[in-house]
């Protein structure tokens, strides 16, 4: 899958993906990540990409024409690619979005800087995404976070097939607690059930702990999580045991 990032700072983009799991996916050609300098589509000797706000005010606003030319080019290079604007005013990015976006032919991320974009840039993109209710200096970190979340869902990226399936949010709940050796540390023991070798019991314990953890930390997720009758029964028991959760 091809990830193109339109930015004023292309050098920021590639090095975070040079190591570890995503680095290997790049090496193997499963994913391709490119930073494109918006200035390459700007006109004139000074290749200006921003200007002062109409109506006055502080800061600079990113101009529409270089972005329009760049997007026309990038759409032509990867037909069917989806163009995403990074903006705190967009839809909050979730794991469901990562999963849906992992089925696209390619993704183009448009990164703002300064005071943000000329409003007309919004008409040139397919979606607007925010990382959360806070303001970053630029869209590059948001794009890189989204690329990481999408890329790890692609076939052939994670070493252990299926290991993304149990992650928090992938089935609507938080993940169960994980342990590794030693069995005891500072008086804290790994739960006996995980050492029992009884796979049925382990699966039941993990499901109950997923429900417990979600109830304690993110109860709103339970409203939309797909729960079966056995889940609902466990949840009722947990709610009775901790009525304030
Ligand atoms: C300083 S911000 C501009 C914020 C803009 N003045 C506003 O209030 O909506 C510069 C750029 O950083 C990026 N950015 C900032 N916060 C973001 C967030 N929470 N999610 C995604 N992108 C963000 C966007 O690309 C934005 O255009």
PDB file of N, CA and C and ligand atoms in Angstrom, residues 86-89 110-117 129-139 142, ligand 1:
ATOM      1  N   UNK A  86      -5.327  16.544   7.453  1.00  0.00           N
ATOM      2  CA  UNK A  86      -5.055  16.487   8.887  1.00  0.00           C
ATOM      3  C   UNK A  86      -5.496  17.811   9.509  1.00  0.00           C
ATOM      4  N   UNK A  87      -6.498  17.742  10.376  1.00  0.00           N
ATOM      5  CA  UNK A  87      -7.022  18.974  10.970  1.00  0.00           C
ATOM      6  C   UNK A  87      -7.686  18.672  12.313  1.00  0.00           C
ATOM      7  N   UNK A  88      -7.477  19.540  13.312  1.00  0.00           N
ATOM      8  CA  UNK A  88      -8.146  19.300  14.600  1.00  0.00           C
ATOM      9  C   UNK A  88      -9.660  19.429  14.486  1.00  0.00           C
ATOM     10  N   UNK A  89     -10.139  19.920  13.340  1.00  0.00           N
ATOM     11  CA  UNK A  89     -11.591  20.075  13.159  1.00  0.00           C
ATOM     12  C   UNK A  89     -12.218  18.853  12.482  1.00  0.00           C
ATOM     13  N   UNK A 110      -2.600  15.248   3.836  1.00  0.00           N
ATOM     14  CA  UNK A 110      -2.284  16.662   3.604  1.00  0.00           C
ATOM     15  C   UNK A 110      -2.027  17.303   4.963  1.00  0.00           C
ATOM     16  N   UNK A 111      -0.789  17.771   5.158  1.00  0.00           N
ATOM     17  CA  UNK A 111      -0.386  18.283   6.470  1.00  0.00           C
ATOM     18  C   UNK A 111      -0.374  19.798   6.481  1.00  0.00           C
ATOM     19  N   UNK A 112      -1.102  20.374   7.411  1.00  0.00           N
ATOM     20  CA  UNK A 112      -1.112  21.829   7.557  1.00  0.00           C
ATOM     21  C   UNK A 112       0.016  22.292   8.460  1.00  0.00           C
ATOM     22  N   UNK A 113       0.260  23.576   8.418  1.00  0.00           N
ATOM     23  CA  UNK A 113       1.197  24.263   9.324  1.00  0.00           C
ATOM     24  C   UNK A 113       0.611  25.636   9.608  1.00  0.00           C
ATOM     25  N   UNK A 114       1.250  26.401  10.462  1.00  0.00           N
ATOM     26  CA  UNK A 114       0.842  27.781  10.759  1.00  0.00           C
ATOM     27  C   UNK A 114      -0.594  27.837  11.278  1.00  0.00           C
ATOM     28  N   UNK A 115      -1.405  28.746  10.720  1.00  0.00           N
ATOM     29  CA  UNK A 115      -2.792  28.892  11.190  1.00  0.00           C
ATOM     30  C   UNK A 115      -3.718  27.856  10.554  1.00  0.00           C
ATOM     31  N   UNK A 116      -3.194  27.082   9.592  1.00  0.00           N
ATOM     32  CA  UNK A 116      -4.028  26.074   8.947  1.00  0.00           C
ATOM     33  C   UNK A 116      -4.221  26.374   7.469  1.00  0.00           C
ATOM     34  N   UNK A 117      -5.353  25.903   6.934  1.00  0.00           N
ATOM     35  CA  UNK A 117      -5.566  25.881   5.485  1.00  0.00           C
ATOM     36  C   UNK A 117      -6.522  26.973   5.023  1.00  0.00           C
ATOM     37  N   UNK A 129      -9.430  14.329   9.111  1.00  0.00           N
ATOM     38  CA  UNK A 129      -9.203  13.574  10.344  1.00  0.00           C
ATOM     39  C   UNK A 129      -8.450  14.393  11.387  1.00  0.00           C
ATOM     40  N   UNK A 130      -8.855  14.197  12.636  1.00  0.00           N
ATOM     41  CA  UNK A 130      -8.173  14.779  13.786  1.00  0.00           C
ATOM     42  C   UNK A 130      -7.633  13.647  14.633  1.00  0.00           C
ATOM     43  N   UNK A 131      -6.504  13.922  15.307  1.00  0.00           N
ATOM     44  CA  UNK A 131      -5.961  12.932  16.233  1.00  0.00           C
ATOM     45  C   UNK A 131      -6.600  13.066  17.611  1.00  0.00           C
ATOM     46  N   UNK A 132      -7.182  14.214  17.898  1.00  0.00           N
ATOM     47  CA  UNK A 132      -7.797  14.422  19.213  1.00  0.00           C
ATOM     48  C   UNK A 132      -7.991  15.901  19.458  1.00  0.00           C
ATOM     49  N   UNK A 133      -8.573  16.188  20.603  1.00  0.00           N
ATOM     50  CA  UNK A 133      -8.908  17.586  20.908  1.00  0.00           C
ATOM     51  C   UNK A 133      -7.713  18.320  21.513  1.00  0.00           C
ATOM     52  N   UNK A 134      -6.705  18.503  20.711  1.00  0.00           N
ATOM     53  CA  UNK A 134      -5.521  19.284  21.086  1.00  0.00           C
ATOM     54  C   UNK A 134      -4.912  19.801  19.795  1.00  0.00           C
ATOM     55  N   UNK A 135      -4.029  20.794  19.916  1.00  0.00           N
ATOM     56  CA  UNK A 135      -3.473  21.413  18.710  1.00  0.00           C
ATOM     57  C   UNK A 135      -1.994  21.067  18.583  1.00  0.00           C
ATOM     58  N   UNK A 136      -1.650  20.467  17.456  1.00  0.00           N
ATOM     59  CA  UNK A 136      -0.252  20.181  17.117  1.00  0.00           C
ATOM     60  C   UNK A 136       0.295  21.347  16.297  1.00  0.00           C
ATOM     61  N   UNK A 137       1.626  21.411  16.200  1.00  0.00           N
ATOM     62  CA  UNK A 137       2.247  22.458  15.386  1.00  0.00           C
ATOM     63  C   UNK A 137       1.981  22.236  13.903  1.00  0.00           C
ATOM     64  N   UNK A 138       1.914  20.956  13.524  1.00  0.00           N
ATOM     65  CA  UNK A 138       1.685  20.635  12.115  1.00  0.00           C
ATOM     66  C   UNK A 138       1.028  19.277  11.981  1.00  0.00           C
ATOM     67  N   UNK A 139       0.596  18.952  10.770  1.00  0.00           N
ATOM     68  CA  UNK A 139      -0.125  17.700  10.552  1.00  0.00           C
ATOM     69  C   UNK A 139       0.764  16.476  10.405  1.00  0.00           C
ATOM     70  N   UNK A 142       0.462  13.776  13.100  1.00  0.00           N
ATOM     71  CA  UNK A 142      -0.854  13.126  12.981  1.00  0.00           C
ATOM     72  C   UNK A 142      -0.834  12.124  11.829  1.00  0.00           C
TER      73      UNK A 142
HETATM   74  C1  LIG B   1      -1.388  25.001  14.528  1.00  0.00           C
HETATM   75  S1  LIG B   1      -2.442  23.919  13.649  1.00  0.00           S
HETATM   76  C2  LIG B   1      -3.715  24.983  13.051  1.00  0.00           C
HETATM   77  C3  LIG B   1      -4.962  24.911  13.855  1.00  0.00           C
HETATM   78  C4  LIG B   1      -6.086  25.790  13.310  1.00  0.00           C
HETATM   79  N1  LIG B   1      -5.778  27.177  13.482  1.00  0.00           N
HETATM   80  C5  LIG B   1      -7.381  25.463  14.057  1.00  0.00           C
HETATM   81  O1  LIG B   1      -7.638  26.070  15.094  1.00  0.00           O
HETATM   82  O2  LIG B   1      -8.128  24.578  13.606  1.00  0.00           O
HETATM   83  C6  LIG B   1      -1.499  23.580  12.197  1.00  0.00           C
HETATM   84  C7  LIG B   1      -1.806  22.243  11.544  1.00  0.00           C
HETATM   85  O3  LIG B   1      -1.495  21.184  12.419  1.00  0.00           O
HETATM   86  C8  LIG B   1      -2.309  20.067  12.130  1.00  0.00           C
HETATM   87  N2  LIG B   1      -2.994  19.665  13.370  1.00  0.00           N
HETATM   88  C9  LIG B   1      -3.015  20.347  14.531  1.00  0.00           C
HETATM   89  N3  LIG B   1      -3.705  19.708  15.472  1.00  0.00           N
HETATM   90  C10 LIG B   1      -4.140  18.560  14.909  1.00  0.00           C
HETATM   91  C11 LIG B   1      -4.918  17.460  15.381  1.00  0.00           C
HETATM   92  N4  LIG B   1      -5.394  17.418  16.620  1.00  0.00           N
HETATM   93  N5  LIG B   1      -5.175  16.460  14.521  1.00  0.00           N
HETATM   94  C12 LIG B   1      -4.702  16.474  13.243  1.00  0.00           C
HETATM   95  N6  LIG B   1      -3.963  17.508  12.748  1.00  0.00           N
HETATM   96  C13 LIG B   1      -3.681  18.530  13.562  1.00  0.00           C
HETATM   97  C14 LIG B   1      -3.275  20.479  11.035  1.00  0.00           C
HETATM   98  O4  LIG B   1      -2.774  20.029   9.799  1.00  0.00           O
HETATM   99  C15 LIG B   1      -3.236  22.000  11.142  1.00  0.00           C
HETATM  100  O5  LIG B   1      -3.573  22.627   9.924  1.00  0.00           O
END
